[in-house]
Short mmCIF file of C-alpha atoms and ligand atoms in Angstrom, two decimals:
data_model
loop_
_atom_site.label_atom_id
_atom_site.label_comp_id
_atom_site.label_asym_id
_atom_site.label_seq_id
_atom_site.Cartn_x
_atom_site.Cartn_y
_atom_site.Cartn_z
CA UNK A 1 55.23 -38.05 33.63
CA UNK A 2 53.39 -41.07 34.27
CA UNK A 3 49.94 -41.28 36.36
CA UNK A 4 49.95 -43.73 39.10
CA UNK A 5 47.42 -46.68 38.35
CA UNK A 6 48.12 -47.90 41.74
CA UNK A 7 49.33 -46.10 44.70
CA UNK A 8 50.13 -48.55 47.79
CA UNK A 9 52.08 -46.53 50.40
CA UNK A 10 52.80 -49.06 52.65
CA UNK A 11 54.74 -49.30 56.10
CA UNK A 12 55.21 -46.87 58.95
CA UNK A 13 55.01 -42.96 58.24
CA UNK A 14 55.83 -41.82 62.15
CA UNK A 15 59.76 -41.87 61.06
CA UNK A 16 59.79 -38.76 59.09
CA UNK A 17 60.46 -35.72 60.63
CA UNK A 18 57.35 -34.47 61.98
CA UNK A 19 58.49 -30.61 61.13
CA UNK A 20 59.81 -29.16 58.38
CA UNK A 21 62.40 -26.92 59.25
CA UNK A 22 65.83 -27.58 60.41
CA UNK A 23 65.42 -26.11 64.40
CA UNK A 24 67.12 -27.50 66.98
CA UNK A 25 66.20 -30.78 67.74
CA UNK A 26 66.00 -32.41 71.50
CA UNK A 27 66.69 -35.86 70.56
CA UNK A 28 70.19 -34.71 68.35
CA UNK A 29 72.40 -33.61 70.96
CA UNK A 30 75.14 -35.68 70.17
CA UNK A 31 74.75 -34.46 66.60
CA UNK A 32 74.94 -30.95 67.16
CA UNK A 33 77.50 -30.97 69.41
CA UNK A 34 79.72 -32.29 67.06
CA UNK A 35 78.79 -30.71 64.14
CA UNK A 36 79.01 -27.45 65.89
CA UNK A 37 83.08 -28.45 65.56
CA UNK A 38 83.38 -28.97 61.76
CA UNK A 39 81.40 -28.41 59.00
CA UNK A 40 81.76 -27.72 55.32
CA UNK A 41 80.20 -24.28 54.90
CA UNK A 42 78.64 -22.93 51.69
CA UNK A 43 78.47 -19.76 50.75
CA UNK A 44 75.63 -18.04 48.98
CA UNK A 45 76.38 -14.43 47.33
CA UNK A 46 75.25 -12.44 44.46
CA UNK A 47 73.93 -9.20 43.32
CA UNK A 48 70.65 -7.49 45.00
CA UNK A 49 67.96 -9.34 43.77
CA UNK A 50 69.34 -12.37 42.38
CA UNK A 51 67.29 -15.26 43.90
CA UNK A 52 69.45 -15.88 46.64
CA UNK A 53 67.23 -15.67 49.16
CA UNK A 54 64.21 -17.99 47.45
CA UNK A 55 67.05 -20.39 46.53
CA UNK A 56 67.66 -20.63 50.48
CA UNK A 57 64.00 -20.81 51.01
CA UNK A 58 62.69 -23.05 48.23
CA UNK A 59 65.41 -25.69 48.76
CA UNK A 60 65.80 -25.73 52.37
CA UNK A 61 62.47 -24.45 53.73
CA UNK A 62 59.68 -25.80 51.88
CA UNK A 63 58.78 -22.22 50.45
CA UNK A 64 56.78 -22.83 47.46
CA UNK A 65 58.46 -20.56 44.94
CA UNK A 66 55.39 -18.34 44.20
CA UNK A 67 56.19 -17.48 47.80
CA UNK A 68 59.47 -16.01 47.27
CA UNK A 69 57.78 -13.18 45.17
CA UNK A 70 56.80 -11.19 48.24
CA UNK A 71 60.15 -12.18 50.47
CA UNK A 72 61.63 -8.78 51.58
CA UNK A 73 65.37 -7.89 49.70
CA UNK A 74 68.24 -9.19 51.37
CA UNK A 75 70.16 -6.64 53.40
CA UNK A 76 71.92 -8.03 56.16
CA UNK A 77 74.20 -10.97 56.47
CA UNK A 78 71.79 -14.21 57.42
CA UNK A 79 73.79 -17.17 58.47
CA UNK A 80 71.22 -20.13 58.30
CA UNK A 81 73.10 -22.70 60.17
CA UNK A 82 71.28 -26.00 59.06
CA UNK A 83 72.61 -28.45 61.99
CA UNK A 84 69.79 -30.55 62.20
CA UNK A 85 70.70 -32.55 58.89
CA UNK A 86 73.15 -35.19 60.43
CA UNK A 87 74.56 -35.96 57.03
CA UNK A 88 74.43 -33.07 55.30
CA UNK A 89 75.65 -30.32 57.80
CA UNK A 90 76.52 -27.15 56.03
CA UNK A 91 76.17 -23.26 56.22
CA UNK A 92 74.31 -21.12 53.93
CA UNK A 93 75.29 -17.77 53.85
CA UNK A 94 73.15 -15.62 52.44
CA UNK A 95 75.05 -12.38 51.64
CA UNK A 96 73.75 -8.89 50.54
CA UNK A 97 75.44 -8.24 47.22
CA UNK A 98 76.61 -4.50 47.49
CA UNK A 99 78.96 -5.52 51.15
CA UNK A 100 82.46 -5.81 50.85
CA UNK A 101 83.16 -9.10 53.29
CA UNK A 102 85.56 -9.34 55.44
CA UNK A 103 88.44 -12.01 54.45
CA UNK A 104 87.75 -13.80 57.59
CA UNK A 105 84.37 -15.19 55.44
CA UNK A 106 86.60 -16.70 52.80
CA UNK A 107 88.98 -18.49 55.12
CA UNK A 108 86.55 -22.00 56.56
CA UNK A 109 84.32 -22.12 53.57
CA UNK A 110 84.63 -24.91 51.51
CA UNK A 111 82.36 -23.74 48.38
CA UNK A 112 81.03 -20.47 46.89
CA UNK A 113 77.94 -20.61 44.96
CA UNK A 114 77.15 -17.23 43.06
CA UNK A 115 74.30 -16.31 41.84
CA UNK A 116 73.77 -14.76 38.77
CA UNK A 117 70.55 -13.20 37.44
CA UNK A 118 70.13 -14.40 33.72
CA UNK A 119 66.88 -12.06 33.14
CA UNK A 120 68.95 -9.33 33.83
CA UNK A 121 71.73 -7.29 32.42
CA UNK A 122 74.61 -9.43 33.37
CA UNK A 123 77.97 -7.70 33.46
CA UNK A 124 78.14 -6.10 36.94
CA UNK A 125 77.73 -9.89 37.99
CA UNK A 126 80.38 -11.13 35.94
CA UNK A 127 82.49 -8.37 37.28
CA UNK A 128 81.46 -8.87 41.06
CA UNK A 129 81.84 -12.91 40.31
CA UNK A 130 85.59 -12.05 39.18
CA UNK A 131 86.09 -9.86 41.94
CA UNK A 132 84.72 -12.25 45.09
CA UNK A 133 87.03 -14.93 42.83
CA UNK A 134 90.28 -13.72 42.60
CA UNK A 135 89.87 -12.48 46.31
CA UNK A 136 88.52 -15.97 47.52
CA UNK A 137 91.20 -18.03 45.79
CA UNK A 138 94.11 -15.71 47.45
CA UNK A 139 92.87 -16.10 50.98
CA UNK A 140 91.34 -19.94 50.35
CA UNK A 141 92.96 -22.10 47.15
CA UNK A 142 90.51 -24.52 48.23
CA UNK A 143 87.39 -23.19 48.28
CA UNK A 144 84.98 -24.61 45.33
CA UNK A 145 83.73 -21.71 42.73
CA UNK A 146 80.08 -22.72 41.82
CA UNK A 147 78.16 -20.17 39.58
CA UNK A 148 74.31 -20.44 39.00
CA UNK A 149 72.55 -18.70 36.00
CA UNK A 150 69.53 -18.52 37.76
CA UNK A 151 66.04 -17.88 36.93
CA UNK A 152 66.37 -19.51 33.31
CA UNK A 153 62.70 -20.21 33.51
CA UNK A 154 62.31 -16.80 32.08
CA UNK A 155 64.93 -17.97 29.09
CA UNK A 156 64.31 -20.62 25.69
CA UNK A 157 66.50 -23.32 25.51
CA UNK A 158 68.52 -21.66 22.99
CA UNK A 159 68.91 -18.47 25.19
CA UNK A 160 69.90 -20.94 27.90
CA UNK A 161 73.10 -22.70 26.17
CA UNK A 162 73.39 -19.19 24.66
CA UNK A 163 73.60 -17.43 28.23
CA UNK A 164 75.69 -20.11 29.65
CA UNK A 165 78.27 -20.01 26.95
CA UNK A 166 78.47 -16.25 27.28
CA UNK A 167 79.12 -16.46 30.90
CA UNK A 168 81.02 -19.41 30.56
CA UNK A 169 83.62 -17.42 28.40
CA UNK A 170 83.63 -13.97 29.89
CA UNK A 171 84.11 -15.41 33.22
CA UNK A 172 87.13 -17.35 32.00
CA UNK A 173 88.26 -14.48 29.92
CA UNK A 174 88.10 -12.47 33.00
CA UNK A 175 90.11 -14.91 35.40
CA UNK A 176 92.73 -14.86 32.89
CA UNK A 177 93.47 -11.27 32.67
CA UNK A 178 93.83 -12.21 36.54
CA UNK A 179 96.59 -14.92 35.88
CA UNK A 180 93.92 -17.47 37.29
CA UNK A 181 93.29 -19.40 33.82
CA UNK A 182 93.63 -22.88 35.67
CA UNK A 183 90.85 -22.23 38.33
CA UNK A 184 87.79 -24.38 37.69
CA UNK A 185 84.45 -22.69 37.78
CA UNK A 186 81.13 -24.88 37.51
CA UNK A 187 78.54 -23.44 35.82
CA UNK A 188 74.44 -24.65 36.14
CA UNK A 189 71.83 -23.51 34.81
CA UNK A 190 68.92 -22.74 37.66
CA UNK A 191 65.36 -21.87 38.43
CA UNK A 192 63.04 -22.19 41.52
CA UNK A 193 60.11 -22.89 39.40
CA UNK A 194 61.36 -26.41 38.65
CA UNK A 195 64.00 -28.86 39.97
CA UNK A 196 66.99 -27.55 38.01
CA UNK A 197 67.72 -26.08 41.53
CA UNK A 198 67.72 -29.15 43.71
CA UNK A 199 69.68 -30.84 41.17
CA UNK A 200 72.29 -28.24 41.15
CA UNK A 201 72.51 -27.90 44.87
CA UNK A 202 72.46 -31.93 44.80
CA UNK A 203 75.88 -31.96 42.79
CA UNK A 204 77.28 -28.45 45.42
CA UNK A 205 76.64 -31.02 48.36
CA UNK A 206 78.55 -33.84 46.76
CA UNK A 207 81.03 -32.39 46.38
CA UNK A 208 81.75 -31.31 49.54
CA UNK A 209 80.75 -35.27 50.83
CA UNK A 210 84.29 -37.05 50.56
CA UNK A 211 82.69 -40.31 51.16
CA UNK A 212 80.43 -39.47 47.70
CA UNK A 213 83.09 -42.35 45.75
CA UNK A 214 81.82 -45.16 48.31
CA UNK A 215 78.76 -44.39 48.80
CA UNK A 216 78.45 -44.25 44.52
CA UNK A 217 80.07 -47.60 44.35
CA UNK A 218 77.39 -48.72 47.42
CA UNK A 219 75.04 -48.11 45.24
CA UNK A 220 76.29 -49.54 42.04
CA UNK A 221 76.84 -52.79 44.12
CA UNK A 222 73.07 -52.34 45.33
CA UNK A 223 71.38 -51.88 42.24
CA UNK A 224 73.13 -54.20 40.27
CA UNK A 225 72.55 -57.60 42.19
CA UNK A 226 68.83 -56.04 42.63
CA UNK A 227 67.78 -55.42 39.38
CA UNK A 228 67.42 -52.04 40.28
CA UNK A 229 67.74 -49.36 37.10
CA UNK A 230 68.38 -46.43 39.55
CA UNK A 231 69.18 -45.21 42.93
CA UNK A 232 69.59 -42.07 44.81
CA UNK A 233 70.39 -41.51 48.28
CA UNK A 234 68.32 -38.54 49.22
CA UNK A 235 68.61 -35.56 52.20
CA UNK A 236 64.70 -36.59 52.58
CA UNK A 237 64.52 -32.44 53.64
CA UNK A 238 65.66 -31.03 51.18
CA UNK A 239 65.22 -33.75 48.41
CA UNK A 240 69.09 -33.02 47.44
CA UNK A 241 70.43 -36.44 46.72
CA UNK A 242 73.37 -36.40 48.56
CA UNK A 243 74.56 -40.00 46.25
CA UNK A 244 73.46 -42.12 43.28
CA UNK A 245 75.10 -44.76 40.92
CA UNK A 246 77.29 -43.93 38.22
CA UNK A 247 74.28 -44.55 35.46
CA UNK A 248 73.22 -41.02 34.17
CA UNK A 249 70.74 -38.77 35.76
CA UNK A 250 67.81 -38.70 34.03
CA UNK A 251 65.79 -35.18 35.09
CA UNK A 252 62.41 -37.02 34.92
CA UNK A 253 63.53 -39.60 37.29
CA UNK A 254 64.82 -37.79 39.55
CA UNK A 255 61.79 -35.53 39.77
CA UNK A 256 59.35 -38.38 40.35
CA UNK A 257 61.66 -39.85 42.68
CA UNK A 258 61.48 -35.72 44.57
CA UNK A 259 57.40 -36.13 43.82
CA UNK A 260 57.56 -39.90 45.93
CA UNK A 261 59.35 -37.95 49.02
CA UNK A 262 56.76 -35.34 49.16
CA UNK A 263 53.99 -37.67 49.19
CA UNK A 264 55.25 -40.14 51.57
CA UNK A 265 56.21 -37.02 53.82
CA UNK A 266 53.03 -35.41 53.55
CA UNK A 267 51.29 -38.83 54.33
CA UNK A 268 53.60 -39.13 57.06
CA UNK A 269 52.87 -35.51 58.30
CA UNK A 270 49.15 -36.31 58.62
CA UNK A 271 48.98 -39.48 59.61
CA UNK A 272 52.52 -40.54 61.56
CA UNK A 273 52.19 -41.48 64.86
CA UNK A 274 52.58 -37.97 66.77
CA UNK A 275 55.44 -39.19 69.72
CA UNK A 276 56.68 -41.37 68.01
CA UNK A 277 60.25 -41.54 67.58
CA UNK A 278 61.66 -39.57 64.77
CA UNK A 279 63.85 -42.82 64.01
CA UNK A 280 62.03 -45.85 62.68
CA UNK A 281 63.90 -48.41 60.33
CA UNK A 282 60.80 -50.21 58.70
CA UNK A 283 59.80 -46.84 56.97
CA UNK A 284 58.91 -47.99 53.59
CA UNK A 285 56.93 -47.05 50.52
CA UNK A 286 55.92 -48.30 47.50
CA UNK A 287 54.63 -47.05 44.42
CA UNK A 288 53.44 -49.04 41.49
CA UNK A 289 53.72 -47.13 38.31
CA UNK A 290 51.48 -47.60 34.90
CA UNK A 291 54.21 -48.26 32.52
CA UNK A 292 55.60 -51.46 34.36
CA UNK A 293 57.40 -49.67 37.02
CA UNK A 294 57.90 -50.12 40.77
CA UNK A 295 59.61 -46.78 43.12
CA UNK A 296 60.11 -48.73 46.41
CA UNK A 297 61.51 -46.05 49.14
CA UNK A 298 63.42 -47.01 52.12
CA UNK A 299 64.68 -45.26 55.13
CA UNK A 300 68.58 -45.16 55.71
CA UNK A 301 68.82 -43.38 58.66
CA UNK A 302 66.57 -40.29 60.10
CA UNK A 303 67.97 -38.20 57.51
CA UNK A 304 68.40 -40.26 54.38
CA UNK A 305 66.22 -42.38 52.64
CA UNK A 306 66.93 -44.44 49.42
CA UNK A 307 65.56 -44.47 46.58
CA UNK A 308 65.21 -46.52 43.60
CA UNK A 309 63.44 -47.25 40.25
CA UNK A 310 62.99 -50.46 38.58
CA UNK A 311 60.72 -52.72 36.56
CA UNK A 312 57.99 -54.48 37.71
CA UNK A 313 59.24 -58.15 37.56
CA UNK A 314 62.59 -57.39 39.15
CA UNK A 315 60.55 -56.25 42.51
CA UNK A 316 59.29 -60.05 42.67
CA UNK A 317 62.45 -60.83 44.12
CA UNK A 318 61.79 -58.21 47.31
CA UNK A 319 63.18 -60.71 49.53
CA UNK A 320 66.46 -60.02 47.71
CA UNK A 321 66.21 -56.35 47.49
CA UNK A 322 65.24 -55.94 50.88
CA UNK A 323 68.21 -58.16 52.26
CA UNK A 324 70.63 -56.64 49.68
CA UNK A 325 69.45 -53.21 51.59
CA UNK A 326 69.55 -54.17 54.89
CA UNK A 327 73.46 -54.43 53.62
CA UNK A 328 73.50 -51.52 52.16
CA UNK A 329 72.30 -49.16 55.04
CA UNK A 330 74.77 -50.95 57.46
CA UNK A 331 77.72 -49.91 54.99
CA UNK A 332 76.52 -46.32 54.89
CA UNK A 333 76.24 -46.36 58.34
CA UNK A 334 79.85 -47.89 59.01
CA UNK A 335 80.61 -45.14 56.42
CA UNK A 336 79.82 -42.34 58.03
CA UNK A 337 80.63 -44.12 61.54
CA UNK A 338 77.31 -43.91 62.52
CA UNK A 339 76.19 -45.54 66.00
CA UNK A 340 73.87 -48.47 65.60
CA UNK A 341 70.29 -48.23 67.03
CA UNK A 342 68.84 -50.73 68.58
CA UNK A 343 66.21 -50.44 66.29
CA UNK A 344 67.96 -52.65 63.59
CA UNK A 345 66.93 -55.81 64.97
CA UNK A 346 63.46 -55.45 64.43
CA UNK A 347 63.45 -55.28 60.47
CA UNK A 348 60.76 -56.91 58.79
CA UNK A 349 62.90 -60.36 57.27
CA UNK A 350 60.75 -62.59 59.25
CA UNK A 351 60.16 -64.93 56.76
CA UNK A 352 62.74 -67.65 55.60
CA UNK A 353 61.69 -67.46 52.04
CA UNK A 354 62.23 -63.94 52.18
CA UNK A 355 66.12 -64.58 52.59
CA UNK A 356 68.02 -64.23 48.89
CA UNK A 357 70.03 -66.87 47.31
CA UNK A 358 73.70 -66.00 48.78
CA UNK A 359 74.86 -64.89 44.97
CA UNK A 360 72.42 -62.36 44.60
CA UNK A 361 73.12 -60.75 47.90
CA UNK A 362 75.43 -57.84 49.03
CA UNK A 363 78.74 -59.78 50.29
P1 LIG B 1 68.10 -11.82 46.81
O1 LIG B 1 68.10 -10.35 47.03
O2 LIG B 1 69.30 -12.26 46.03
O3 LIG B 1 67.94 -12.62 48.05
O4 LIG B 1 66.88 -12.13 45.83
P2 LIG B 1 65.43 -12.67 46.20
O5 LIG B 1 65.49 -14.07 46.69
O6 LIG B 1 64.76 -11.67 47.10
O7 LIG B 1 64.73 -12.74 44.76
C1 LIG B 1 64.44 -11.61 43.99
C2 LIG B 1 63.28 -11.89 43.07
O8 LIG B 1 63.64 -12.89 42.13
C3 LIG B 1 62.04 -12.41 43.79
O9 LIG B 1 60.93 -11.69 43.30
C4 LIG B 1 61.94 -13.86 43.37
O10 LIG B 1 60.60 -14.29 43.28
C5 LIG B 1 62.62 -13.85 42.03
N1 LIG B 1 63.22 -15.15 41.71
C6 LIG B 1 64.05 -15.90 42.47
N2 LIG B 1 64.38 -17.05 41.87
C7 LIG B 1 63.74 -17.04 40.67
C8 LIG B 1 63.68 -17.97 39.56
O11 LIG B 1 64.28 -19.05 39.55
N3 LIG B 1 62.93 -17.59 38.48
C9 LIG B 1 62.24 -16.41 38.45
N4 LIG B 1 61.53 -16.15 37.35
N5 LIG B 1 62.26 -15.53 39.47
C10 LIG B 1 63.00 -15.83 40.57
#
């Protein structure tokens, strides 16, 4: 990964949420009440001992994963209710493996991720994976089968694709004894110690997002009359990106763009304006890179913050990019019908030379 030559974190740090966790918040009535209503809701299972927990914790909690070596076994049902997230609102369930549930479980939830521990001896996974399946699928068609082989840090590449087509096959095999051959299952390949599992979670999310198809072609429109190379919408929380354009996901990328959120949240943790509102629309960062890069972060909303990657002559034209996503964050918010602050008027276009030719702009 490249070293930063130049670091210039620019613009106001008080907009980031000041804590980390997802408690309630004071200022989110409106949002809680509503998403107390409706919400997709994930479930997490797996055998004893299969990361579930330090999934839960790493992703959503800001547990470091060495951490998650001491956490105490799961043994009770936890339901972590993360309501605070305006745009992402979504349960994770974090079930003790050995439980028979109730079908009641099955019955709102949207998605099933199961874990699976690939250091381990597999097969009373497979056959608890086929199991909560077949069950799921009678009481819920709709529900979303997604199936992590976690801890593959422990693995080589080639036990990797080797343990995924394994699983891959038996689980299929399995669901067809069943008579469920056309159910899909999703397969990734996860560990804590790295970002495979924000990335994985990233693409579980989307999923469940049905505006993901606008907000993709949002960004393709963004990035291509801004001469940006990519963009990703990120949960700034969690650092799942919740949308990006339909250009591949490079892994690299998207970990430096993870590394930019941390930094400008940490910067923002120590150095934000304490009462400051939790809302503040000229957040903005930029980071020069040494290979003839620019990673220029903007705030969406409270919640989501954009980000993108592109070279360094094609951030000359900032005036352009910044108007182009001024555009941008008012369609995502007419997306997801989100009221308007009041803030808006205040963004930084002050200057008339800042404004873009109308072709290169966001009609
Ligand atoms: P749970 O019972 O399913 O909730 O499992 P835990 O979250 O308690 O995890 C069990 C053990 O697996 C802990 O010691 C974790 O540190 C370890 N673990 C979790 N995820 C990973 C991973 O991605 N890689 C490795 N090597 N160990 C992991």
């Amino acid at each position: 990964m490249s070293s930063y030559s130049e670091d210039k974190v620019a613009g106001s740090f008080g907009s980031f949420p000041k804590g980390f966790g997802y408690g309630p918040d004071e200022n989110d009535t409106d949002t809680q009440a509503s998403s107390s209503e409706h919400k997709p809701r994930i479930l997490l299972m797996g055998l004893r001992r299969s990361g579930k927990s330090s999934i839960q914790k790493v992703v959503f909690h800001k547990v470091s994963p060495n951490e998650t070596l001491f956490l105490e076994s799961t043994n009770k049902i936890v339901k972590e209710d993360i309501t605070n997230c305006s745009f992402v609102k979504f349960q994770v369930w974090d079930l003790p493996g050995q439980i028979d549930f109730h079908d009641s479980i099955y019955e709102e939830c949207e998605a099933i991720i199961f874990v699976i521990d690939s250091q381990d001896e597999y097969m009373d996974a497979l056959a608890k994976l086929n199991a909560t399946v077949s069950k799921a699928h009678r009481i819920n068609p709709g529900i979303k089968f997604e199936v992590f082989i976690h801890k593959v840090d422990g693995l080589s590449d080639d036990h990797k694709i080797e343990a995924q087509r394994d699983i891959h096959h038996r689980a299929s095999d399995n669901l067809a004894e069943e008579g469920l051959e056309n159910l899909h299952l999703s397969f990734y390949l996860t560990s804590i110690y790295d970002h495979s599992i924000f990335e994985a979670f990233s693409k579980v999310v989307q999923k469940l997002i049905p505006q993901l198809p606008v907000m993709e072609n949002l960004l393709n429109i963004l990035i291509s009359n801004s001469g940006i190379e990519k963009a990703f919408l990120f949960d700034v929380i969690s650092k799942i990106y919740i949308a990006t354009d339909s250009s591949p996901v490079d892994m690299q990328t998207y970990e430096i763009c993870c590394d930019m959120i941390d930094v400008v949240i940490d910067m923002s943790h120590i150095y934000g304006v304490k009462d400051d509102a939790a809302f503040d629309t000229k957040s903005a960062s930029i980071i020069k890179l040494n290979n003839g890069t620019v990673m220029y972060l903007r705030e969406v909303n409270r919640y989501l913050a954009l980000v993108c990657i592109m070279r360094e002559d094609s951030f000359e034209k900032q005036g352009v990019i910044d108007y182009n996503f001024l555009c941008f964050r008012q369609a995502i918010q007419d997306v997801f019908e989100v009221k308007p602050c009041s803030g808006h008027a205040s963004m930084a276009l002050t200057s008339s030379s800042d404004f873009p030719q109308a072709n290169g702009a966001i009609k």
